[in-house]
Short mmCIF file of C-alpha atoms in Angstrom, two decimals:
data_model
loop_
_atom_site.label_atom_id
_atom_site.label_comp_id
_atom_site.label_asym_id
_atom_site.label_seq_id
_atom_site.Cartn_x
_atom_site.Cartn_y
_atom_site.Cartn_z
CA GLN A 1 -21.02 -56.11 -20.82
CA ALA A 2 -20.72 -52.39 -20.44
CA VAL A 3 -17.86 -50.82 -21.91
CA LEU A 4 -18.53 -47.34 -20.08
CA THR A 5 -17.40 -47.10 -16.59
CA GLN A 6 -19.52 -45.20 -14.13
CA PRO A 7 -18.99 -44.93 -10.25
CA PRO A 8 -21.84 -47.31 -8.74
CA SER A 9 -23.17 -44.37 -6.27
CA VAL A 10 -23.18 -40.87 -5.68
CA SER A 11 -25.12 -38.92 -3.02
CA GLY A 12 -25.86 -35.41 -1.86
CA ALA A 13 -28.08 -33.25 0.27
CA PRO A 14 -30.98 -31.33 -1.24
CA GLY A 15 -29.72 -28.15 -3.21
CA GLN A 16 -26.35 -29.76 -3.58
CA ARG A 17 -24.43 -30.23 -6.82
CA VAL A 18 -23.52 -33.68 -7.66
CA THR A 19 -21.51 -35.23 -10.93
CA ILE A 20 -21.39 -38.48 -12.26
CA SER A 21 -18.50 -39.43 -14.46
CA CYS A 22 -18.62 -41.79 -17.73
CA THR A 23 -15.26 -43.27 -18.80
CA GLY A 24 -14.86 -44.72 -22.34
CA SER A 25 -11.97 -45.32 -24.64
CA SER A 26 -10.48 -44.52 -28.11
CA SER A 27 -13.20 -46.62 -29.62
CA ASN A 28 -16.21 -45.05 -28.31
CA ILE A 29 -16.10 -41.46 -26.76
CA GLY A 30 -12.46 -40.84 -27.62
CA ALA A 31 -13.36 -41.68 -31.22
CA GLY A 32 -15.36 -38.58 -31.32
CA TYR A 33 -19.18 -40.27 -30.98
CA ASP A 34 -21.53 -38.36 -28.84
CA VAL A 35 -22.46 -39.30 -25.15
CA HIS A 36 -26.16 -39.41 -24.11
CA TRP A 37 -27.45 -39.72 -20.59
CA TYR A 38 -30.71 -41.50 -19.24
CA GLN A 39 -32.50 -41.31 -15.93
CA GLN A 40 -34.20 -44.39 -14.63
CA LEU A 41 -36.92 -44.12 -11.81
CA PRO A 42 -37.45 -47.05 -9.96
CA GLY A 43 -39.57 -49.75 -11.96
CA THR A 44 -39.62 -47.49 -14.88
CA ALA A 45 -38.08 -47.52 -18.44
CA PRO A 46 -35.03 -45.13 -19.06
CA LYS A 47 -35.95 -41.84 -19.96
CA LEU A 48 -33.51 -39.60 -22.14
CA LEU A 49 -32.08 -36.89 -20.07
CA ILE A 50 -29.23 -35.36 -22.14
CA TYR A 51 -28.38 -36.03 -25.84
CA GLY A 52 -25.54 -34.80 -28.06
CA ASN A 53 -23.24 -34.38 -24.93
CA SER A 54 -24.75 -31.33 -23.41
CA ASN A 55 -28.49 -31.04 -24.93
CA ARG A 56 -31.39 -31.21 -23.28
CA PRO A 57 -34.78 -33.09 -24.70
CA SER A 58 -37.88 -30.71 -23.90
CA GLY A 59 -39.20 -30.84 -20.34
CA VAL A 60 -35.76 -31.53 -18.68
CA PRO A 61 -35.02 -29.21 -16.39
CA ASP A 62 -31.82 -27.05 -16.71
CA ARG A 63 -30.43 -28.30 -13.40
CA PHE A 64 -29.10 -31.32 -15.33
CA SER A 65 -26.40 -30.61 -17.58
CA GLY A 66 -23.65 -32.61 -19.77
CA SER A 67 -20.34 -32.28 -20.84
CA LYS A 68 -17.59 -34.25 -22.69
CA SER A 69 -13.82 -34.24 -22.90
CA ASP A 70 -11.31 -36.41 -24.44
CA THR A 71 -12.44 -40.23 -23.56
CA SER A 72 -14.89 -39.17 -20.68
CA ALA A 73 -17.87 -37.45 -20.15
CA SER A 74 -19.89 -35.86 -17.12
CA LEU A 75 -23.43 -35.27 -16.03
CA ALA A 76 -24.05 -32.54 -13.43
CA ILE A 77 -27.04 -32.06 -11.24
CA THR A 78 -27.37 -28.80 -9.68
CA GLY A 79 -29.78 -28.00 -6.86
CA LEU A 80 -30.45 -31.55 -6.01
CA GLN A 81 -34.06 -32.53 -5.39
CA ALA A 82 -35.50 -35.59 -3.75
CA GLU A 83 -37.09 -36.56 -7.20
CA ASP A 84 -33.70 -36.90 -8.68
CA GLU A 85 -33.03 -39.98 -6.87
CA ALA A 86 -32.72 -42.52 -9.67
CA ASP A 87 -30.28 -44.60 -11.79
CA TYR A 88 -28.34 -42.67 -14.19
CA TYR A 89 -26.88 -44.38 -17.46
CA CYS A 90 -24.30 -42.81 -19.94
CA GLN A 91 -24.65 -44.32 -23.59
CA SER A 92 -22.26 -43.94 -26.67
CA TYR A 93 -21.37 -45.63 -29.93
CA ASP A 94 -18.60 -48.07 -30.24
CA SER A 95 -16.44 -49.20 -33.29
CA SER A 96 -14.25 -51.68 -31.42
CA VAL A 97 -15.72 -55.16 -33.11
CA SER A 98 -18.82 -53.82 -34.80
CA GLU A 99 -20.18 -50.37 -34.67
CA SER A 100 -22.69 -50.87 -31.87
CA TYR A 101 -24.40 -48.83 -28.90
CA VAL A 102 -22.71 -49.14 -25.56
CA PHE A 103 -24.02 -48.10 -22.26
CA GLY A 104 -22.20 -47.21 -19.08
CA THR A 105 -22.40 -49.26 -15.90
CA GLY A 106 -24.97 -47.31 -14.21
CA THR A 107 -24.64 -44.75 -10.97
CA LYS A 108 -27.41 -44.60 -8.42
CA VAL A 109 -27.88 -41.36 -7.12
CA THR A 110 -29.26 -41.08 -3.58
CA VAL A 111 -30.55 -37.69 -1.95
CA LEU A 112 -29.62 -37.64 1.73
CA GLN B 1 -47.22 -39.25 -30.02
CA VAL B 2 -44.63 -42.19 -30.62
CA GLN B 3 -45.37 -45.08 -28.51
CA LEU B 4 -43.77 -48.61 -28.28
CA GLN B 5 -45.25 -51.63 -26.61
CA GLU B 6 -43.27 -54.93 -25.99
CA SER B 7 -44.87 -58.22 -25.56
CA GLY B 8 -44.01 -61.62 -24.92
CA PRO B 9 -44.47 -64.93 -22.95
CA GLY B 10 -43.20 -64.08 -19.40
CA LEU B 11 -41.80 -67.34 -18.85
CA VAL B 12 -39.35 -69.57 -20.62
CA LYS B 13 -37.77 -72.77 -19.81
CA PRO B 14 -33.92 -73.26 -20.05
CA SER B 15 -32.66 -74.09 -23.61
CA GLU B 16 -35.84 -72.94 -25.35
CA THR B 17 -36.09 -69.78 -27.49
CA LEU B 18 -37.41 -66.61 -26.20
CA SER B 19 -39.70 -64.54 -28.93
CA LEU B 20 -40.61 -60.92 -28.22
CA THR B 21 -42.52 -58.53 -30.39
CA CYS B 22 -42.44 -54.54 -30.30
CA THR B 23 -45.65 -52.87 -31.61
CA PHE B 24 -45.17 -49.01 -32.14
CA SER B 25 -47.21 -46.24 -33.11
CA GLY B 26 -45.87 -43.19 -35.45
CA ASP B 27 -44.17 -42.67 -38.49
CA SER B 28 -42.46 -45.73 -39.85
CA SER B 29 -41.19 -44.30 -43.06
CA SER B 30 -38.17 -42.37 -41.83
CA ASN B 31 -34.83 -43.52 -41.46
CA TYR B 32 -35.03 -44.98 -37.81
CA TYR B 33 -33.41 -47.65 -35.99
CA TRP B 34 -35.43 -49.92 -33.90
CA SER B 35 -33.58 -51.74 -30.99
CA TRP B 36 -33.77 -54.15 -28.05
CA ILE B 37 -32.13 -53.56 -24.94
CA ARG B 38 -32.34 -55.61 -21.99
CA GLN B 39 -31.85 -55.23 -18.35
CA PRO B 40 -31.43 -58.12 -15.67
CA PRO B 41 -33.02 -57.65 -12.39
CA GLY B 42 -30.60 -55.08 -10.34
CA LYS B 43 -28.32 -54.70 -12.90
CA GLY B 44 -27.62 -52.55 -15.86
CA LEU B 45 -28.63 -51.86 -19.60
CA GLU B 46 -27.39 -54.02 -22.55
CA TRP B 47 -27.94 -53.37 -26.20
CA MET B 48 -28.95 -56.35 -28.06
CA ALA B 49 -29.73 -55.60 -31.87
CA TYR B 50 -31.14 -53.22 -34.08
CA ILE B 51 -33.00 -53.12 -37.23
CA SER B 52 -33.56 -50.10 -39.62
CA ASN B 53 -36.72 -49.31 -41.55
CA SER B 54 -34.85 -50.29 -44.49
CA GLY B 55 -33.96 -53.73 -43.09
CA ASN B 56 -30.37 -53.56 -42.18
CA THR B 57 -29.72 -55.23 -39.00
CA ASN B 58 -26.64 -55.10 -36.30
CA TYR B 59 -26.11 -57.23 -33.02
CA ASN B 60 -24.04 -57.10 -30.01
CA PRO B 61 -21.01 -59.33 -30.47
CA SER B 62 -21.62 -61.07 -27.41
CA LEU B 63 -24.94 -62.20 -28.38
CA LYS B 64 -24.74 -62.48 -32.10
CA SER B 65 -24.77 -66.29 -32.27
CA ARG B 66 -28.11 -66.55 -30.28
CA VAL B 67 -29.97 -63.44 -31.47
CA THR B 68 -32.33 -62.86 -34.31
CA ILE B 69 -34.12 -59.37 -35.09
CA SER B 70 -36.81 -59.15 -37.85
CA GLY B 71 -39.41 -56.45 -38.49
CA ASP B 72 -42.51 -56.01 -40.47
CA MET B 73 -42.59 -52.25 -40.64
CA SER B 74 -45.63 -52.32 -42.86
CA LYS B 75 -47.45 -53.61 -39.65
CA ASN B 76 -45.57 -51.43 -37.41
CA ARG B 77 -43.80 -54.05 -35.50
CA PHE B 78 -40.65 -56.00 -34.97
CA SER B 79 -39.48 -58.90 -33.13
CA LEU B 80 -36.26 -60.52 -31.38
CA ARG B 81 -35.58 -64.19 -30.99
CA LEU B 82 -33.06 -65.21 -28.54
CA THR B 83 -32.27 -69.03 -28.69
CA SER B 84 -30.72 -71.41 -25.92
CA VAL B 85 -31.82 -69.19 -22.98
CA THR B 86 -30.64 -69.87 -19.59
CA ALA B 87 -31.36 -68.19 -16.27
CA ALA B 88 -28.75 -65.34 -17.12
CA ASP B 89 -31.11 -64.15 -19.77
CA THR B 90 -33.71 -63.35 -17.05
CA ALA B 91 -34.18 -59.74 -17.61
CA VAL B 92 -36.83 -56.89 -18.62
CA TYR B 93 -36.56 -56.51 -22.23
CA TYR B 94 -37.18 -52.86 -23.71
CA CYS B 95 -37.92 -52.01 -27.28
CA ALA B 96 -36.54 -48.36 -28.52
CA ARG B 97 -36.15 -46.00 -31.31
CA ASP B 98 -32.90 -44.14 -32.49
CA ASP B 99 -33.96 -41.50 -35.20
CA SER B 100 -30.64 -41.76 -36.75
CA SER B 101 -28.86 -39.73 -33.79
CA THR B 102 -27.13 -42.69 -31.90
CA TYR B 103 -29.29 -42.17 -28.69
CA PHE B 104 -32.89 -43.79 -27.92
CA ALA B 105 -35.36 -40.89 -27.54
CA TYR B 106 -38.42 -43.39 -27.33
CA TRP B 107 -38.66 -46.45 -25.09
CA GLY B 108 -41.36 -49.07 -24.30
CA GLN B 109 -42.49 -49.72 -20.75
CA GLY B 110 -40.57 -53.18 -20.93
CA THR B 111 -41.59 -56.77 -20.50
CA LEU B 112 -40.01 -59.05 -18.06
CA ALA B 113 -38.97 -62.36 -19.10
CA THR B 114 -38.06 -65.24 -16.55
CA VAL B 115 -36.16 -68.35 -17.52
CA SER B 116 -36.97 -71.11 -15.29
CA SER B 117 -37.97 -74.66 -15.33
#
């Protein structure tokens, strides 16, 4: 049961900029926990894309950027490319019942 | 190079117990948290449980009554048991590592477990 809400889908033409929102609450993102983002290509395991709200692991293009504010976070992809077509998930930590990891509902990015 | 590899039966009958093992390479002496995460076909990710290198465990409250995580870090492996499975437990099961930073930097490739008679 995902407690972070994302739009089911976003789309854009090659070269455009798209953003994905991740909405949480006062027990997770609003409590100060960091937000992380994963990219999941079809048939593969998720791959860490952004950690600590806005940091990119080595090898991730700078076309990907993240931000966080209050109880929500966003992932932006600028200069959209065909290989960016994938599912994207946000993830944080939640302290409402027992401290645990929580994921977003996931967003399918389609390159038109 | 950190690698994780899941293994499991592939097919489990309803009401039985699903047992999975994750074997990993790399350092096992630091303060890591080893998790199981699952993904039903066509659906999103769900964190299930973790075990730390020191043996501390934590469970997703929605699964706590049916899940047990255990580990033998000296042999670089940890396991998951999920009891009383139903078709809703059909999923790809991933193991993953958190380096005490609250995110999963390393993932296994996943193993599909199908619940069917």
